[in-house]
Amino acid sequence: MAEDRAGRRTLFSTEDTWAIWLGLLVIFSCLAAFWAGGTLKHLAVTPGSWSTFAELSADFVKKAPAFGAVFLFFFVAFTVSMKIMGREIKQFMIGFVVLFLGALAVFYLAGWSAMKRLDLGAPLLALVIGMIIGNLRTMPDWLKAALRTEYYIKTGIVLLGATLPMTLIATAGPVAFLQATIVSVTTWLTIFLAATRIFGLDPRFGAVLGTGGAVCGVSGSIAIGGAVRAEKDHIAIGIAVVSVWAIVMIFTLAFLTKIMIPPLGAAATEWWQISPGEAGAWVGTSEYADAAGFAVVAEIATTYGDAAINAFTLMKVIGRDIWIGIWAFILSIVSVVYWEKKSDADGPTGRVGIGVVWQRFPKFVLGFFAASVLMSLIAAAPPVDYVGRAPVDGTFKSDAQTYKYSADFTDYTVPPELGERFSFDPADGEIVFLGEMSLDQLDLLSRNADAEQRWALKQLHRSSSWFESELDPEVITPIKKLRSWAFVLCFLCIGLSTRFADLLTFGLKPFWAFTIGVVVNVPLGWFLSTQVFDSFWSALR
């Protein structure tokens, strides 16, 4: 009986478990709204982009009620959970109001066009601004009470799991996932060994740096930092190093790919020349931030079409990012067994038993996997009668492209092979496709289409995927927005509680360890994309 009561207390007495409950609450709330025929995407928002103060003001006025809803949710959820965990909440409540307003200001600063040109995202800005403020003055006690760095990061990581369904591995295809595996493992081992064996850094620090280079940069550093219980300085420096190299690579890869891709319509005649698909895959393996990578392939796409974008998406967003969960699970166990300081309770031999492993194991990692598995099961079961629809006059918008098109399908000739699946509805001004359209089918439909029709067909290709057109925008997008709030709150906390003197103790060792990984990663990505799996990437459209 006593053990049962202890077990129940554990379920509601730690930030680890509360991060799971809050994450799952968000996920099930978004799913419930979706299944009821609605969505929470109008409430779960972040500030938009702006160039003038008039645009900023208009965006704030429009979204102010939604910001209030986001604040109310986090304020109540964190306050109630802190109270149940037996923490003092009066100072926390005051501090959280100020912290949230600070996060809102950071989001708006990150949305400024000047910051976007510099590729300075909200998490990095939160870290930098927090450090500046935190080193100019001592934080008052009422604000310190709200600096719950680990709680915010753990909640964000659980939400991260819902945005990475495991079914994406099948979407990426075996070739993309195999290449991603080779790159991820090789890059991680290189950076980790350089950090720990050459520069003598803490293995948890090496794991954060390695994952930042091996998967998706900032998100990978955040997730692994929490999973291995790294110091806040480790995560802060890891993100700074990743961001520096992301900026370097956006210029380096854009320059190299422009030189290496032959002119449009010309065949490759030199050994170093590559196709747009190979270039996209290379960028996907060697760019350390999604936004920066999309910027490179979007530039390629303006001249050479979508092959680079599709290859980058398969390689980076799907192939490599899925490794976040794998690394988090493996490294959380390694950290408990080998890296964390052992207590006397572990025994004279220093061995860690199963019970101790479970006690120290970061439970929120299980929340990450639970969220991913749940969303995987839902994503794998689209409605059997789903029909994709796209307007003949509309706007195609993706991470890399935005184009307003106006197409006329009155005289369009449908390929005989797709006659039963594709149709044009002139009354509603829509083109329709039964089931999910493959890239081969998109290519077939595009052969006899003009430029405007091709954009409409690309829009139809996206809308034919239930995941892309329904589940992602209506469920996963609001989860991503709330995840972003949790991450910005986290990094603002890290910045406010970090002293520059603490960072200087590491010197340039983290930078050089990561740089060694870059030296291995970039040529490896080129070799795999252009020599080993070149037939796959060259054929991609």
Coordinates of C-alpha atoms in Angstrom, one line a residue:
M1 CA 0.0 0.0 0.0
A2 CA 2.8 2.4 0.9
E3 CA 4.5 1.6 -2.4
D4 CA 1.3 2.4 -4.3
R5 CA 1.0 5.7 -2.6
A6 CA 4.7 6.4 -3.3
G7 CA 4.1 5.5 -7.0
R8 CA 1.2 7.9 -7.2
R9 CA 3.1 10.7 -5.6
T10 CA 5.9 10.2 -8.2
L11 CA 3.4 10.6 -11.0
F12 CA 2.6 14.1 -9.8
S13 CA 5.6 15.2 -7.8
T14 CA 8.4 15.8 -10.4
E15 CA 8.8 18.1 -13.4
D16 CA 9.7 15.1 -15.5
T17 CA 6.2 13.6 -15.2
W18 CA 4.4 16.9 -15.2
A19 CA 6.1 17.7 -18.5
I20 CA 4.5 14.5 -19.9
W21 CA 1.1 15.4 -18.6
L22 CA 1.2 19.0 -19.9
G23 CA 2.6 17.8 -23.3
L24 CA -0.1 15.1 -23.7
L25 CA -2.8 17.6 -22.6
V26 CA -1.8 19.9 -25.4
I27 CA -1.7 17.1 -27.9
F28 CA -5.0 15.6 -27.0
S29 CA -6.6 19.1 -26.9
C30 CA -5.4 19.7 -30.5
L31 CA -6.7 16.2 -31.6
A32 CA -10.0 16.7 -29.8
A33 CA -10.6 20.0 -31.6
F34 CA -9.6 18.3 -35.0
W35 CA -11.9 15.4 -34.5
A36 CA -14.7 17.8 -33.6
G37 CA -14.3 19.5 -36.9
G38 CA -12.2 22.5 -35.7
T39 CA -8.7 23.4 -34.9
L40 CA -6.7 25.3 -32.2
K41 CA -4.3 26.9 -34.7
H42 CA -6.1 30.3 -34.3
L43 CA -5.4 30.2 -30.6
A44 CA -1.9 28.6 -30.6
V45 CA 0.0 31.3 -32.4
T46 CA 3.3 33.1 -32.4
P47 CA 4.1 36.7 -33.6
G48 CA 4.4 37.1 -37.3
S49 CA 7.0 38.7 -39.6
W50 CA 7.1 42.5 -39.9
S51 CA 9.2 45.2 -41.5
T52 CA 7.6 48.4 -40.2
F53 CA 6.1 49.3 -36.8
A54 CA 2.7 49.6 -38.5
E55 CA 2.9 45.9 -39.5
L56 CA 4.1 44.9 -36.0
S57 CA 1.2 46.8 -34.5
A58 CA -1.4 45.3 -36.8
D59 CA -0.1 41.8 -36.1
F60 CA -0.2 42.4 -32.3
V61 CA -3.8 43.7 -32.4
K62 CA -4.9 40.8 -34.5
K63 CA -3.3 38.2 -32.3
A64 CA -3.6 39.8 -28.9
P65 CA -6.6 37.6 -27.8
A66 CA -4.6 34.4 -28.9
F67 CA -1.6 35.6 -27.0
G68 CA -3.8 36.0 -24.0
A69 CA -5.0 32.4 -24.4
V70 CA -1.5 31.0 -24.7
F71 CA -0.4 32.9 -21.6
L72 CA -3.5 31.8 -19.6
F73 CA -2.9 28.2 -20.5
F74 CA 0.8 28.1 -19.6
F75 CA 0.2 30.3 -16.5
V76 CA -2.5 28.1 -15.1
A77 CA -0.8 24.8 -16.1
F78 CA 2.6 25.7 -14.7
T79 CA 1.2 27.3 -11.6
V80 CA -1.1 24.5 -10.7
S81 CA 1.5 21.8 -11.3
M82 CA 4.1 23.8 -9.2
K83 CA 1.6 24.0 -6.4
I84 CA 0.9 20.2 -6.5
M85 CA 4.6 19.6 -6.5
G86 CA 4.8 21.6 -3.3
R87 CA 6.6 24.6 -4.6
E88 CA 6.1 28.3 -3.6
I89 CA 4.0 29.9 -6.2
K90 CA 3.4 33.5 -5.2
Q91 CA 6.7 34.7 -6.6
F92 CA 6.5 32.2 -9.5
M93 CA 3.2 33.8 -10.6
I94 CA 4.7 37.3 -10.7
G95 CA 7.9 36.2 -12.3
F96 CA 6.1 34.2 -15.0
V97 CA 4.1 37.2 -16.2
V98 CA 7.3 39.1 -16.7
L99 CA 9.0 36.1 -18.3
F100 CA 6.1 35.5 -20.8
L101 CA 6.1 39.2 -21.8
G102 CA 9.9 38.9 -22.4
A103 CA 9.3 35.9 -24.6
L104 CA 6.6 37.8 -26.5
A105 CA 9.1 40.6 -27.1
V106 CA 11.8 38.2 -28.3
F107 CA 9.4 36.6 -30.7
Y108 CA 8.6 40.0 -32.3
L109 CA 12.2 40.9 -32.5
A110 CA 12.9 37.6 -34.2
G111 CA 10.1 38.3 -36.7
W112 CA 11.7 41.6 -37.8
S113 CA 12.9 41.4 -41.4
A114 CA 16.4 42.4 -40.4
M115 CA 16.7 39.5 -38.0
K116 CA 15.3 37.1 -40.5
R117 CA 17.9 38.1 -43.1
L118 CA 20.6 37.3 -40.4
D119 CA 18.8 34.0 -39.7
L120 CA 18.5 34.8 -36.0
G121 CA 15.7 32.7 -34.7
A122 CA 13.7 33.3 -31.5
P123 CA 15.6 30.7 -29.3
L124 CA 19.0 32.2 -30.1
L125 CA 17.8 35.7 -29.6
A126 CA 16.2 34.7 -26.3
L127 CA 19.5 33.3 -25.2
V128 CA 21.6 36.4 -26.3
I129 CA 19.1 38.9 -24.8
G130 CA 18.8 36.9 -21.6
M131 CA 22.6 36.8 -21.2
I132 CA 22.9 40.5 -21.7
I133 CA 20.3 41.4 -19.2
G134 CA 21.4 38.7 -16.7
N135 CA 25.0 40.0 -16.8
L136 CA 24.0 43.6 -16.4
R137 CA 22.1 43.1 -13.1
T138 CA 21.3 40.4 -10.6
M139 CA 17.9 38.8 -11.0
P140 CA 15.4 39.5 -8.2
D141 CA 14.1 36.5 -6.2
W142 CA 10.6 36.8 -7.7
L143 CA 11.9 36.4 -11.2
K144 CA 14.3 33.6 -10.2
A145 CA 11.3 31.6 -9.0
A146 CA 10.0 31.6 -12.6
L147 CA 13.3 30.5 -14.2
R148 CA 12.2 26.9 -14.4
T149 CA 14.6 26.1 -17.3
E150 CA 14.3 22.3 -17.2
Y151 CA 10.5 22.3 -16.8
Y152 CA 10.0 24.4 -19.9
I153 CA 12.5 22.4 -21.9
K154 CA 11.1 19.1 -20.9
T155 CA 7.6 20.2 -21.8
G156 CA 8.8 21.4 -25.2
I157 CA 10.6 18.1 -25.9
V158 CA 7.4 16.1 -25.3
L159 CA 5.6 18.4 -27.7
L160 CA 8.5 17.9 -30.1
G161 CA 7.7 14.2 -30.2
A162 CA 4.3 14.9 -31.7
T163 CA 5.8 16.8 -34.5
L164 CA 8.1 13.9 -35.6
P165 CA 5.8 10.9 -36.4
M166 CA 7.9 7.7 -36.9
T167 CA 5.9 7.1 -40.1
L168 CA 8.1 9.7 -41.7
I169 CA 10.8 7.1 -42.0
A170 CA 8.7 5.3 -44.6
T171 CA 8.0 8.5 -46.4
A172 CA 11.7 9.3 -46.6
G173 CA 12.4 5.9 -48.2
P174 CA 15.1 3.5 -47.4
V175 CA 17.8 5.3 -49.3
A176 CA 17.2 8.7 -47.5
F177 CA 17.0 7.1 -44.1
L178 CA 20.2 5.0 -44.7
Q179 CA 22.1 8.1 -45.8
A180 CA 20.8 10.0 -42.8
T181 CA 21.8 7.2 -40.5
I182 CA 25.4 7.1 -41.9
V183 CA 25.7 10.9 -41.6
S184 CA 24.1 11.1 -38.2
V185 CA 26.2 8.4 -36.5
T186 CA 29.5 9.5 -38.2
T187 CA 29.0 13.2 -37.4
W188 CA 27.9 12.5 -33.8
L189 CA 30.9 10.2 -33.1
T190 CA 33.4 12.6 -34.6
I191 CA 32.2 15.6 -32.6
F192 CA 31.7 13.7 -29.4
L193 CA 35.2 12.0 -29.5
A194 CA 36.8 15.3 -30.5
A195 CA 35.1 17.1 -27.6
T196 CA 35.8 14.4 -25.0
R197 CA 39.1 12.8 -26.1
I198 CA 40.9 15.8 -27.7
F199 CA 39.6 18.7 -25.7
G200 CA 38.6 17.0 -22.5
L201 CA 35.0 18.3 -22.3
D202 CA 32.3 16.7 -20.2
P203 CA 30.7 13.8 -22.1
R204 CA 27.3 15.3 -21.7
F205 CA 28.6 18.5 -23.3
G206 CA 30.1 16.4 -26.1
A207 CA 26.7 14.7 -26.6
V208 CA 24.9 18.1 -26.9
L209 CA 27.5 19.3 -29.4
G210 CA 27.5 16.1 -31.4
T211 CA 23.7 16.0 -31.7
G212 CA 23.6 19.6 -32.8
G213 CA 25.8 18.7 -35.8
A214 CA 24.3 15.2 -36.3
V215 CA 20.6 16.1 -36.6
C216 CA 18.7 19.3 -36.6
G217 CA 20.9 21.8 -34.9
V218 CA 19.1 23.8 -32.2
S219 CA 16.2 21.3 -31.6
G220 CA 18.7 18.5 -31.3
S221 CA 20.8 20.4 -28.8
I222 CA 17.8 21.2 -26.8
A223 CA 16.4 17.7 -26.7
I224 CA 19.7 16.0 -25.9
G225 CA 20.7 18.6 -23.3
G226 CA 17.5 17.7 -21.4
A227 CA 17.9 14.0 -21.9
V228 CA 21.4 13.7 -20.5
R229 CA 20.8 16.4 -17.9
A230 CA 23.5 18.6 -19.3
E231 CA 24.4 21.9 -17.6
K232 CA 22.6 25.0 -18.9
D233 CA 26.0 26.4 -20.1
H234 CA 26.4 23.3 -22.3
I235 CA 23.1 23.8 -24.0
A236 CA 23.7 27.6 -24.4
I237 CA 27.1 27.2 -26.0
G238 CA 26.0 24.2 -28.1
I239 CA 23.2 26.4 -29.7
A240 CA 25.6 29.3 -30.2
V241 CA 28.1 27.1 -32.0
V242 CA 25.4 25.5 -34.1
S243 CA 24.0 28.9 -35.1
V244 CA 27.5 30.2 -36.1
W245 CA 28.1 27.2 -38.4
A246 CA 24.5 27.4 -39.8
I247 CA 25.2 31.0 -40.9
V248 CA 28.6 30.0 -42.4
M249 CA 27.1 27.0 -44.3
I250 CA 24.2 29.0 -45.8
F251 CA 26.8 31.1 -47.7
T252 CA 29.2 28.3 -48.4
L253 CA 26.7 25.8 -49.7
A254 CA 24.8 28.4 -51.7
F255 CA 28.1 29.4 -53.4
L256 CA 29.3 25.9 -54.1
T257 CA 26.1 24.5 -55.4
K258 CA 25.7 27.4 -57.8
I259 CA 29.1 26.6 -59.3
M260 CA 28.6 22.8 -59.3
I261 CA 25.2 22.5 -60.9
P262 CA 25.5 22.7 -64.7
P263 CA 23.5 25.5 -66.6
L264 CA 19.8 24.6 -67.1
G265 CA 19.5 22.1 -69.9
A266 CA 23.2 21.3 -70.1
A267 CA 24.6 17.9 -69.2
A268 CA 27.2 17.4 -66.5
T269 CA 30.7 17.1 -68.2
E270 CA 33.0 17.5 -65.3
W271 CA 33.4 15.0 -62.4
W272 CA 32.6 17.7 -59.8
Q273 CA 29.3 18.7 -61.4
I274 CA 26.1 17.6 -59.6
S275 CA 22.4 17.6 -60.3
P276 CA 19.9 19.7 -58.4
G277 CA 18.6 16.6 -56.5
E278 CA 22.2 15.7 -55.4
A279 CA 22.7 19.3 -54.3
G280 CA 19.5 19.3 -52.2
A281 CA 20.6 16.0 -50.5
W282 CA 24.0 17.5 -49.8
V283 CA 22.5 20.6 -48.2
G284 CA 20.3 18.3 -46.2
T285 CA 23.3 16.5 -44.7
S286 CA 25.5 19.5 -44.1
E287 CA 23.3 22.4 -43.1
Y288 CA 22.7 22.7 -39.4
A289 CA 19.5 24.7 -39.4
D290 CA 16.3 24.0 -41.3
A291 CA 15.6 27.6 -42.2
A292 CA 19.1 28.1 -43.5
G293 CA 18.9 24.9 -45.5
F294 CA 15.6 25.9 -47.0
A295 CA 17.1 29.2 -48.0
V296 CA 19.8 27.5 -50.0
V297 CA 17.5 25.0 -51.8
A298 CA 14.9 27.7 -52.5
E299 CA 17.6 29.7 -54.4
I300 CA 18.4 26.5 -56.4
A301 CA 14.7 25.9 -57.1
T302 CA 14.2 29.4 -58.7
T303 CA 16.3 28.1 -61.6
Y304 CA 16.2 24.3 -61.6
G305 CA 12.8 23.4 -60.2
D306 CA 11.8 21.5 -57.1
A307 CA 14.3 18.6 -57.1
A308 CA 16.6 20.3 -54.6
I309 CA 13.7 21.1 -52.3
N310 CA 12.3 17.6 -52.3
A311 CA 15.7 16.1 -51.7
F312 CA 16.5 18.4 -48.9
T313 CA 13.1 17.7 -47.3
L314 CA 13.6 14.0 -47.4
M315 CA 17.2 14.2 -46.2
K316 CA 17.1 16.8 -43.5
V317 CA 13.6 17.3 -42.3
I318 CA 12.6 13.7 -42.4
G319 CA 15.8 11.6 -42.7
R320 CA 18.0 13.3 -40.1
D321 CA 15.4 14.9 -37.7
I322 CA 13.9 11.6 -36.9
W323 CA 17.2 10.8 -35.2
I324 CA 16.4 13.2 -32.4
G325 CA 14.3 10.6 -30.6
I326 CA 16.7 7.8 -31.2
W327 CA 19.7 9.8 -29.8
A328 CA 17.5 11.1 -26.9
F329 CA 16.6 7.5 -25.8
I330 CA 20.1 6.0 -26.2
L331 CA 22.0 8.9 -24.6
S332 CA 19.6 9.2 -21.7
I333 CA 20.4 5.6 -20.7
V334 CA 24.1 6.1 -21.3
S335 CA 24.1 9.2 -19.2
V336 CA 22.4 7.5 -16.3
V337 CA 24.7 4.4 -16.4
Y338 CA 28.1 6.0 -17.2
W339 CA 28.2 9.8 -17.1
E340 CA 26.3 10.9 -14.1
K341 CA 28.1 11.0 -10.7
K342 CA 27.3 7.9 -8.8
S343 CA 26.1 8.0 -5.2
D344 CA 27.2 5.7 -2.4
A345 CA 23.8 4.0 -2.8
D346 CA 25.0 2.5 -6.0
G347 CA 27.3 0.2 -4.1
P348 CA 31.0 -0.1 -3.6
T349 CA 31.6 -1.3 -7.2
G350 CA 29.9 1.8 -8.6
R351 CA 27.6 -0.4 -10.6
V352 CA 24.1 1.0 -11.4
G353 CA 21.2 -1.4 -10.9
I354 CA 18.0 -1.5 -12.9
G355 CA 16.2 0.3 -10.1
V356 CA 18.7 3.2 -10.0
V357 CA 18.6 3.5 -13.8
W358 CA 14.8 3.8 -13.7
Q359 CA 15.0 6.3 -10.8
R360 CA 17.4 8.5 -12.7
F361 CA 16.1 8.0 -16.2
P362 CA 14.5 11.2 -17.6
K363 CA 10.9 10.2 -17.8
F364 CA 10.0 13.0 -20.2
V365 CA 11.9 11.1 -22.9
L366 CA 9.2 8.4 -22.6
G367 CA 6.7 11.2 -23.1
F368 CA 8.5 12.2 -26.3
F369 CA 8.2 8.7 -27.6
A370 CA 4.6 8.3 -26.5
A371 CA 3.7 11.5 -28.4
S372 CA 5.6 10.4 -31.5
V373 CA 4.0 6.9 -31.5
L374 CA 0.5 8.4 -30.9
M375 CA 0.9 10.8 -33.9
S376 CA 2.4 8.0 -36.0
L377 CA -0.6 5.8 -35.5
I378 CA -3.0 8.6 -36.4
A379 CA -0.9 9.7 -39.4
A380 CA -0.8 6.1 -40.7
A381 CA -4.6 5.8 -40.9
P382 CA -5.9 8.5 -43.2
P383 CA -9.6 8.4 -44.3
V384 CA -10.0 5.8 -47.0
D385 CA -12.2 8.1 -49.1
Y386 CA -10.0 11.2 -48.8
V387 CA -10.0 13.4 -51.9
G388 CA -7.4 16.1 -52.5
R389 CA -8.7 19.4 -53.8
A390 CA -6.8 22.6 -55.0
P391 CA -8.2 25.8 -56.4
V392 CA -7.2 26.7 -60.0
D393 CA -6.6 30.3 -58.7
G394 CA -4.7 30.3 -55.4
T395 CA -1.3 30.5 -53.7
F396 CA 1.2 27.7 -53.4
K397 CA 3.1 28.1 -50.2
S398 CA 5.8 25.8 -48.7
D399 CA 8.9 26.4 -46.5
A400 CA 10.9 27.3 -49.5
Q401 CA 8.5 28.7 -52.1
T402 CA 5.5 31.0 -52.3
Y403 CA 3.8 31.7 -55.6
K404 CA 0.4 33.1 -56.5
Y405 CA -0.9 31.3 -59.6
S406 CA -3.9 31.5 -61.9
A407 CA -4.5 28.4 -64.0
D408 CA -7.0 27.4 -66.7
F409 CA -7.7 23.6 -67.0
T410 CA -10.5 23.9 -69.5
D411 CA -8.5 22.4 -72.4
Y412 CA -6.1 20.4 -70.2
T413 CA -5.6 16.8 -71.4
V414 CA -5.6 14.3 -68.5
P415 CA -3.1 11.4 -69.0
P416 CA -5.1 8.2 -69.6
E417 CA -3.4 6.4 -66.7
L418 CA -4.9 8.9 -64.3
G419 CA -8.2 9.5 -65.9
E420 CA -10.1 7.9 -63.0
R421 CA -8.3 9.8 -60.3
F422 CA -7.8 13.3 -61.7
S423 CA -10.7 15.6 -62.6
F424 CA -11.4 19.3 -63.1
D425 CA -14.5 20.8 -61.5
P426 CA -15.2 24.1 -63.4
A427 CA -18.2 24.9 -61.2
D428 CA -16.2 25.1 -58.0
G429 CA -13.0 26.2 -59.8
E430 CA -11.1 23.2 -58.4
I431 CA -8.9 20.3 -59.6
V432 CA -9.4 17.0 -57.8
F433 CA -7.4 13.9 -57.1
L434 CA -8.6 10.7 -55.5
G435 CA -6.2 9.4 -52.9
E436 CA -2.6 10.5 -52.3
M437 CA -0.6 11.6 -55.4
S438 CA 3.0 10.4 -55.8
L439 CA 5.8 12.4 -57.3
D440 CA 5.8 10.2 -60.3
Q441 CA 2.1 10.9 -60.8
L442 CA 2.7 14.6 -60.3
D443 CA 5.4 14.4 -63.0
L444 CA 3.0 12.6 -65.4
L445 CA 0.3 15.3 -64.9
S446 CA 2.8 18.1 -65.3
R447 CA 4.2 16.9 -68.7
N448 CA 1.5 18.6 -70.8
A449 CA 0.8 21.4 -68.4
D450 CA 1.8 25.1 -68.7
A451 CA 3.6 27.0 -66.0
E452 CA 0.5 28.2 -64.1
Q453 CA -1.1 24.7 -64.3
R454 CA 2.1 23.2 -62.9
W455 CA 1.8 25.4 -59.8
A456 CA -1.8 24.3 -59.3
L457 CA -0.8 20.7 -59.7
K458 CA 1.9 21.2 -57.1
Q459 CA -0.8 22.5 -54.8
L460 CA -3.0 19.5 -55.6
H461 CA 0.0 17.2 -54.8
R462 CA 0.3 18.7 -51.3
S463 CA -3.5 18.7 -50.7
S464 CA -3.8 15.0 -51.8
S465 CA -1.8 14.0 -48.7
W466 CA -4.1 13.9 -45.7
F467 CA -1.1 14.4 -43.5
E468 CA 0.1 17.5 -45.3
S469 CA -3.2 19.1 -45.9
E470 CA -5.2 18.2 -42.8
L471 CA -3.3 16.7 -39.9
D472 CA -0.2 18.8 -40.2
P473 CA -1.8 22.3 -40.5
E474 CA -4.8 21.6 -38.1
V475 CA -3.1 19.6 -35.4
I476 CA 0.7 19.5 -35.7
T477 CA 1.1 23.2 -36.5
P478 CA -0.6 24.5 -33.3
I479 CA 1.5 21.9 -31.3
K480 CA 4.7 23.4 -33.0
K481 CA 3.6 26.9 -32.0
L482 CA 3.2 26.0 -28.4
R483 CA 6.5 24.0 -28.5
S484 CA 8.1 27.2 -29.7
W485 CA 6.8 29.1 -26.7
A486 CA 8.2 26.5 -24.4
F487 CA 11.6 26.6 -26.0
V488 CA 11.8 30.4 -26.0
L489 CA 10.8 30.5 -22.3
C490 CA 13.5 28.0 -21.7
F491 CA 16.3 29.9 -23.5
L492 CA 15.3 33.1 -22.0
C493 CA 15.7 31.4 -18.6
I494 CA 19.1 30.0 -19.6
G495 CA 20.3 33.5 -20.7
L496 CA 19.0 35.2 -17.6
S497 CA 20.8 32.8 -15.3
T498 CA 24.1 32.4 -17.2
R499 CA 27.2 34.5 -16.5
F500 CA 29.7 35.3 -19.2
A501 CA 32.5 34.2 -16.9
D502 CA 30.9 30.7 -16.8
L503 CA 31.0 30.5 -20.6
L504 CA 34.6 31.7 -20.8
T505 CA 35.8 28.7 -18.8
F506 CA 35.4 26.6 -21.9
G507 CA 37.3 28.8 -24.2
L508 CA 37.2 27.8 -27.9
K509 CA 37.2 24.1 -27.2
P510 CA 33.5 23.6 -28.1
F511 CA 33.9 25.5 -31.3
W512 CA 36.9 23.5 -32.5
A513 CA 35.3 20.2 -31.5
F514 CA 32.2 21.1 -33.6
T515 CA 34.5 22.4 -36.4
I516 CA 36.2 19.0 -36.7
G517 CA 32.7 17.5 -37.1
V518 CA 32.0 19.9 -39.9
V519 CA 35.3 19.0 -41.7
V520 CA 34.1 15.3 -41.7
N521 CA 30.4 16.0 -42.3
V522 CA 30.6 18.2 -45.4
P523 CA 32.7 15.9 -47.6
L524 CA 30.9 12.9 -46.3
G525 CA 27.6 14.4 -47.3
W526 CA 28.9 15.3 -50.8
F527 CA 30.3 11.7 -51.2
L528 CA 27.1 10.0 -50.2
S529 CA 24.9 12.3 -52.2
T530 CA 26.9 12.3 -55.4
Q531 CA 28.8 9.0 -55.5
V532 CA 27.0 6.4 -53.4
F533 CA 23.3 7.3 -53.7
D534 CA 23.6 9.6 -56.8
S535 CA 21.2 7.6 -58.9
F536 CA 18.4 8.0 -56.3
W537 CA 18.9 11.8 -55.9
S538 CA 19.5 12.5 -59.5
A539 CA 16.2 10.9 -60.5
L540 CA 14.3 12.9 -57.9
R541 CA 12.0 15.6 -59.3

